[in-house]
């Protein structure tokens, strides 16, 4: 099974000087862009912050903070304004592995090409 990794830039929509660019793994089983809690303070204060309990792929539950709005841009695709989920992550090989969930992909008009292991632009957004 292939891995699709994309370069992502996030900016605090209320303070665009608060910005971070990183590589993230596309995870169509995830909902939001999921970032490490360690980055939250660096991205500044948010208009909304909600604490939620979520279930991960391995079925255990964790607490997250859903914050926004942030401007998210996957390299080569259009920008969107939405929320992100901050979760306690353990670094792997000295770094974090943020996840790009399906809502971000849909909002930005991105589809996953499973054959070519890449992201592609959708010609028309589905408003149904």
JSON list of C-alpha atoms in Angstrom, two decimals:
[
{"chain": "A", "resi": 1, "resn": "UNK", "atom": "CA", "xyz": [0.00, 0.00, 0.00]},
{"chain": "A", "resi": 2, "resn": "UNK", "atom": "CA", "xyz": [1.41, 3.39, -0.97]},
{"chain": "A", "resi": 3, "resn": "UNK", "atom": "CA", "xyz": [1.72, 6.49, 1.14]},
{"chain": "A", "resi": 4, "resn": "UNK", "atom": "CA", "xyz": [0.70, 9.89, -0.16]},
{"chain": "A", "resi": 5, "resn": "UNK", "atom": "CA", "xyz": [2.45, 12.81, 1.50]},
{"chain": "A", "resi": 6, "resn": "UNK", "atom": "CA", "xyz": [1.71, 16.45, 0.66]},
{"chain": "A", "resi": 7, "resn": "UNK", "atom": "CA", "xyz": [3.28, 19.77, 1.60]},
{"chain": "A", "resi": 8, "resn": "UNK", "atom": "CA", "xyz": [0.82, 21.81, 3.68]},
{"chain": "A", "resi": 9, "resn": "UNK", "atom": "CA", "xyz": [0.86, 25.42, 4.84]},
{"chain": "A", "resi": 10, "resn": "UNK", "atom": "CA", "xyz": [-1.41, 26.52, 7.69]},
{"chain": "A", "resi": 11, "resn": "UNK", "atom": "CA", "xyz": [-1.97, 30.12, 8.78]},
{"chain": "A", "resi": 12, "resn": "UNK", "atom": "CA", "xyz": [-4.02, 31.47, 11.61]},
{"chain": "A", "resi": 13, "resn": "UNK", "atom": "CA", "xyz": [-6.85, 33.28, 9.80]},
{"chain": "A", "resi": 14, "resn": "UNK", "atom": "CA", "xyz": [-6.88, 35.97, 12.51]},
{"chain": "A", "resi": 15, "resn": "UNK", "atom": "CA", "xyz": [-3.11, 36.53, 12.48]},
{"chain": "A", "resi": 16, "resn": "UNK", "atom": "CA", "xyz": [-1.41, 35.53, 9.23]},
{"chain": "A", "resi": 17, "resn": "UNK", "atom": "CA", "xyz": [2.03, 36.02, 10.80]},
{"chain": "A", "resi": 18, "resn": "UNK", "atom": "CA", "xyz": [1.35, 32.73, 12.62]},
{"chain": "A", "resi": 19, "resn": "UNK", "atom": "CA", "xyz": [2.21, 30.21, 9.89]},
{"chain": "A", "resi": 20, "resn": "UNK", "atom": "CA", "xyz": [3.75, 26.76, 9.56]},
{"chain": "A", "resi": 21, "resn": "UNK", "atom": "CA", "xyz": [4.67, 24.64, 6.52]},
{"chain": "A", "resi": 22, "resn": "UNK", "atom": "CA", "xyz": [5.18, 20.87, 6.83]},
{"chain": "A", "resi": 23, "resn": "UNK", "atom": "CA", "xyz": [4.68, 17.51, 5.14]},
{"chain": "A", "resi": 24, "resn": "UNK", "atom": "CA", "xyz": [1.54, 15.56, 6.09]},
{"chain": "A", "resi": 25, "resn": "UNK", "atom": "CA", "xyz": [0.21, 12.10, 5.37]},
{"chain": "A", "resi": 26, "resn": "UNK", "atom": "CA", "xyz": [-3.07, 11.80, 3.45]},
{"chain": "A", "resi": 27, "resn": "UNK", "atom": "CA", "xyz": [-5.42, 9.70, 5.60]},
{"chain": "A", "resi": 28, "resn": "UNK", "atom": "CA", "xyz": [-8.88, 9.36, 4.06]},
{"chain": "A", "resi": 29, "resn": "UNK", "atom": "CA", "xyz": [-10.01, 7.66, 7.28]},
{"chain": "A", "resi": 30, "resn": "UNK", "atom": "CA", "xyz": [-9.32, 10.88, 9.21]},
{"chain": "A", "resi": 31, "resn": "UNK", "atom": "CA", "xyz": [-11.77, 13.76, 9.25]},
{"chain": "A", "resi": 32, "resn": "UNK", "atom": "CA", "xyz": [-9.86, 17.02, 9.76]},
{"chain": "A", "resi": 33, "resn": "UNK", "atom": "CA", "xyz": [-6.28, 18.14, 9.36]},
{"chain": "A", "resi": 34, "resn": "UNK", "atom": "CA", "xyz": [-4.77, 16.65, 12.53]},
{"chain": "A", "resi": 35, "resn": "UNK", "atom": "CA", "xyz": [-1.76, 18.44, 14.01]},
{"chain": "A", "resi": 36, "resn": "UNK", "atom": "CA", "xyz": [0.40, 17.81, 17.07]},
{"chain": "A", "resi": 37, "resn": "UNK", "atom": "CA", "xyz": [-0.63, 19.69, 20.20]},
{"chain": "A", "resi": 38, "resn": "UNK", "atom": "CA", "xyz": [3.00, 20.84, 20.41]},
{"chain": "A", "resi": 39, "resn": "UNK", "atom": "CA", "xyz": [2.34, 23.21, 17.47]},
{"chain": "A", "resi": 40, "resn": "UNK", "atom": "CA", "xyz": [-0.83, 24.83, 18.84]},
{"chain": "A", "resi": 41, "resn": "UNK", "atom": "CA", "xyz": [0.79, 27.70, 20.74]},
{"chain": "A", "resi": 42, "resn": "UNK", "atom": "CA", "xyz": [3.02, 28.54, 17.75]},
{"chain": "A", "resi": 43, "resn": "UNK", "atom": "CA", "xyz": [-0.11, 29.10, 15.62]},
{"chain": "A", "resi": 44, "resn": "UNK", "atom": "CA", "xyz": [-1.54, 31.67, 18.03]},
{"chain": "A", "resi": 45, "resn": "UNK", "atom": "CA", "xyz": [-4.98, 32.27, 19.46]},
{"chain": "A", "resi": 46, "resn": "UNK", "atom": "CA", "xyz": [-8.11, 31.10, 17.69]},
{"chain": "A", "resi": 47, "resn": "UNK", "atom": "CA", "xyz": [-11.64, 32.41, 17.39]},
{"chain": "A", "resi": 48, "resn": "UNK", "atom": "CA", "xyz": [-13.01, 29.03, 18.47]},
{"chain": "A", "resi": 49, "resn": "UNK", "atom": "CA", "xyz": [-11.57, 26.19, 20.51]},
{"chain": "A", "resi": 50, "resn": "UNK", "atom": "CA", "xyz": [-13.66, 23.15, 21.40]},
{"chain": "A", "resi": 51, "resn": "UNK", "atom": "CA", "xyz": [-12.54, 20.12, 23.37]},
{"chain": "A", "resi": 52, "resn": "UNK", "atom": "CA", "xyz": [-13.81, 16.84, 21.99]},
{"chain": "A", "resi": 53, "resn": "UNK", "atom": "CA", "xyz": [-13.29, 13.14, 22.60]},
{"chain": "A", "resi": 54, "resn": "UNK", "atom": "CA", "xyz": [-12.58, 11.18, 19.41]},
{"chain": "A", "resi": 55, "resn": "UNK", "atom": "CA", "xyz": [-11.92, 7.59, 18.43]},
{"chain": "A", "resi": 56, "resn": "UNK", "atom": "CA", "xyz": [-8.71, 6.77, 16.56]},
{"chain": "A", "resi": 57, "resn": "UNK", "atom": "CA", "xyz": [-8.17, 4.07, 13.93]},
{"chain": "A", "resi": 58, "resn": "UNK", "atom": "CA", "xyz": [-6.96, 1.65, 16.62]},
{"chain": "A", "resi": 59, "resn": "UNK", "atom": "CA", "xyz": [-10.31, 2.14, 18.43]},
{"chain": "A", "resi": 60, "resn": "UNK", "atom": "CA", "xyz": [-8.95, 3.92, 21.50]},
{"chain": "A", "resi": 61, "resn": "UNK", "atom": "CA", "xyz": [-10.32, 7.32, 22.48]},
{"chain": "A", "resi": 62, "resn": "UNK", "atom": "CA", "xyz": [-8.33, 10.51, 23.00]},
{"chain": "A", "resi": 63, "resn": "UNK", "atom": "CA", "xyz": [-9.06, 14.15, 23.76]},
{"chain": "A", "resi": 64, "resn": "UNK", "atom": "CA", "xyz": [-8.49, 16.70, 21.00]},
{"chain": "A", "resi": 65, "resn": "UNK", "atom": "CA", "xyz": [-8.88, 20.44, 20.64]},
{"chain": "A", "resi": 66, "resn": "UNK", "atom": "CA", "xyz": [-10.68, 21.56, 17.50]},
{"chain": "A", "resi": 67, "resn": "UNK", "atom": "CA", "xyz": [-9.59, 25.12, 16.69]},
{"chain": "A", "resi": 68, "resn": "UNK", "atom": "CA", "xyz": [-10.20, 27.62, 13.97]},
{"chain": "A", "resi": 69, "resn": "UNK", "atom": "CA", "xyz": [-10.38, 29.27, 11.67]},
{"chain": "A", "resi": 70, "resn": "UNK", "atom": "CA", "xyz": [-7.13, 28.46, 9.93]},
{"chain": "A", "resi": 71, "resn": "UNK", "atom": "CA", "xyz": [-6.23, 28.88, 6.28]},
{"chain": "A", "resi": 72, "resn": "UNK", "atom": "CA", "xyz": [-4.96, 25.59, 4.89]},
{"chain": "A", "resi": 73, "resn": "UNK", "atom": "CA", "xyz": [-3.25, 25.12, 1.55]},
{"chain": "A", "resi": 74, "resn": "UNK", "atom": "CA", "xyz": [-1.97, 21.87, 0.14]},
{"chain": "A", "resi": 75, "resn": "UNK", "atom": "CA", "xyz": [0.77, 22.74, -2.35]},
{"chain": "A", "resi": 76, "resn": "UNK", "atom": "CA", "xyz": [-0.68, 23.10, -5.84]},
{"chain": "A", "resi": 77, "resn": "UNK", "atom": "CA", "xyz": [-4.32, 23.32, -4.72]},
{"chain": "A", "resi": 78, "resn": "UNK", "atom": "CA", "xyz": [-6.67, 26.07, -3.61]},
{"chain": "A", "resi": 79, "resn": "UNK", "atom": "CA", "xyz": [-6.71, 27.51, -0.08]},
{"chain": "A", "resi": 80, "resn": "UNK", "atom": "CA", "xyz": [-9.53, 26.74, 2.34]},
{"chain": "A", "resi": 81, "resn": "UNK", "atom": "CA", "xyz": [-10.56, 28.17, 5.70]},
{"chain": "A", "resi": 82, "resn": "UNK", "atom": "CA", "xyz": [-11.57, 25.56, 8.24]},
{"chain": "A", "resi": 83, "resn": "UNK", "atom": "CA", "xyz": [-10.82, 24.00, 11.62]},
{"chain": "A", "resi": 84, "resn": "UNK", "atom": "CA", "xyz": [-8.00, 21.67, 12.60]},
{"chain": "A", "resi": 85, "resn": "UNK", "atom": "CA", "xyz": [-7.73, 19.07, 15.35]},
{"chain": "A", "resi": 86, "resn": "UNK", "atom": "CA", "xyz": [-4.79, 19.30, 17.74]},
{"chain": "A", "resi": 87, "resn": "UNK", "atom": "CA", "xyz": [-3.92, 16.01, 19.41]},
{"chain": "A", "resi": 88, "resn": "UNK", "atom": "CA", "xyz": [-1.10, 14.78, 21.63]},
{"chain": "A", "resi": 89, "resn": "UNK", "atom": "CA", "xyz": [1.27, 13.01, 19.23]},
{"chain": "A", "resi": 90, "resn": "UNK", "atom": "CA", "xyz": [4.51, 11.23, 19.90]},
{"chain": "A", "resi": 91, "resn": "UNK", "atom": "CA", "xyz": [7.35, 12.20, 17.57]},
{"chain": "A", "resi": 92, "resn": "UNK", "atom": "CA", "xyz": [8.48, 9.49, 15.16]},
{"chain": "A", "resi": 93, "resn": "UNK", "atom": "CA", "xyz": [12.15, 9.64, 14.16]},
{"chain": "A", "resi": 94, "resn": "UNK", "atom": "CA", "xyz": [12.39, 13.12, 15.71]},
{"chain": "A", "resi": 95, "resn": "UNK", "atom": "CA", "xyz": [9.34, 14.56, 13.91]},
{"chain": "A", "resi": 96, "resn": "UNK", "atom": "CA", "xyz": [5.57, 14.53, 13.88]},
{"chain": "A", "resi": 97, "resn": "UNK", "atom": "CA", "xyz": [3.31, 13.03, 11.22]},
{"chain": "A", "resi": 98, "resn": "UNK", "atom": "CA", "xyz": [0.28, 15.29, 10.75]},
{"chain": "A", "resi": 99, "resn": "UNK", "atom": "CA", "xyz": [-2.71, 13.79, 8.94]},
{"chain": "A", "resi": 100, "resn": "UNK", "atom": "CA", "xyz": [-4.78, 15.28, 6.12]},
{"chain": "A", "resi": 101, "resn": "UNK", "atom": "CA", "xyz": [-8.39, 14.12, 6.52]},
{"chain": "A", "resi": 102, "resn": "UNK", "atom": "CA", "xyz": [-11.15, 13.79, 3.96]},
{"chain": "A", "resi": 103, "resn": "UNK", "atom": "CA", "xyz": [-12.95, 17.05, 4.82]},
{"chain": "A", "resi": 104, "resn": "UNK", "atom": "CA", "xyz": [-9.84, 19.07, 3.91]},
{"chain": "A", "resi": 105, "resn": "UNK", "atom": "CA", "xyz": [-9.53, 17.14, 0.65]},
{"chain": "A", "resi": 106, "resn": "UNK", "atom": "CA", "xyz": [-13.20, 17.67, -0.25]},
{"chain": "A", "resi": 107, "resn": "UNK", "atom": "CA", "xyz": [-13.20, 21.38, 0.61]},
{"chain": "A", "resi": 108, "resn": "UNK", "atom": "CA", "xyz": [-10.05, 22.00, -1.43]},
{"chain": "A", "resi": 109, "resn": "UNK", "atom": "CA", "xyz": [-11.40, 20.08, -4.43]},
{"chain": "A", "resi": 110, "resn": "UNK", "atom": "CA", "xyz": [-8.85, 17.28, -4.18]},
{"chain": "A", "resi": 111, "resn": "UNK", "atom": "CA", "xyz": [-9.26, 13.61, -5.04]},
{"chain": "A", "resi": 112, "resn": "UNK", "atom": "CA", "xyz": [-6.94, 10.74, -4.23]},
{"chain": "A", "resi": 113, "resn": "UNK", "atom": "CA", "xyz": [-5.58, 8.87, -7.26]},
{"chain": "A", "resi": 114, "resn": "UNK", "atom": "CA", "xyz": [-5.08, 5.42, -5.76]},
{"chain": "A", "resi": 115, "resn": "UNK", "atom": "CA", "xyz": [-3.42, 4.05, -8.91]},
{"chain": "A", "resi": 116, "resn": "UNK", "atom": "CA", "xyz": [-0.88, 6.87, -9.26]},
{"chain": "A", "resi": 117, "resn": "UNK", "atom": "CA", "xyz": [-0.51, 7.41, -5.48]},
{"chain": "A", "resi": 118, "resn": "UNK", "atom": "CA", "xyz": [-1.01, 11.15, -5.82]},
{"chain": "A", "resi": 119, "resn": "UNK", "atom": "CA", "xyz": [-3.51, 13.94, -5.26]},
{"chain": "A", "resi": 120, "resn": "UNK", "atom": "CA", "xyz": [-5.41, 15.39, -8.22]},
{"chain": "A", "resi": 121, "resn": "UNK", "atom": "CA", "xyz": [-7.71, 18.37, -8.66]},
{"chain": "A", "resi": 122, "resn": "UNK", "atom": "CA", "xyz": [-11.41, 17.61, -8.99]},
{"chain": "A", "resi": 123, "resn": "UNK", "atom": "CA", "xyz": [-12.89, 19.35, -12.05]},
{"chain": "A", "resi": 124, "resn": "UNK", "atom": "CA", "xyz": [-16.18, 20.18, -10.34]},
{"chain": "A", "resi": 125, "resn": "UNK", "atom": "CA", "xyz": [-17.08, 20.39, -6.66]},
{"chain": "A", "resi": 126, "resn": "UNK", "atom": "CA", "xyz": [-19.98, 18.15, -5.66]},
{"chain": "A", "resi": 127, "resn": "UNK", "atom": "CA", "xyz": [-22.66, 20.33, -4.07]},
{"chain": "A", "resi": 128, "resn": "UNK", "atom": "CA", "xyz": [-25.30, 17.59, -3.78]}
]
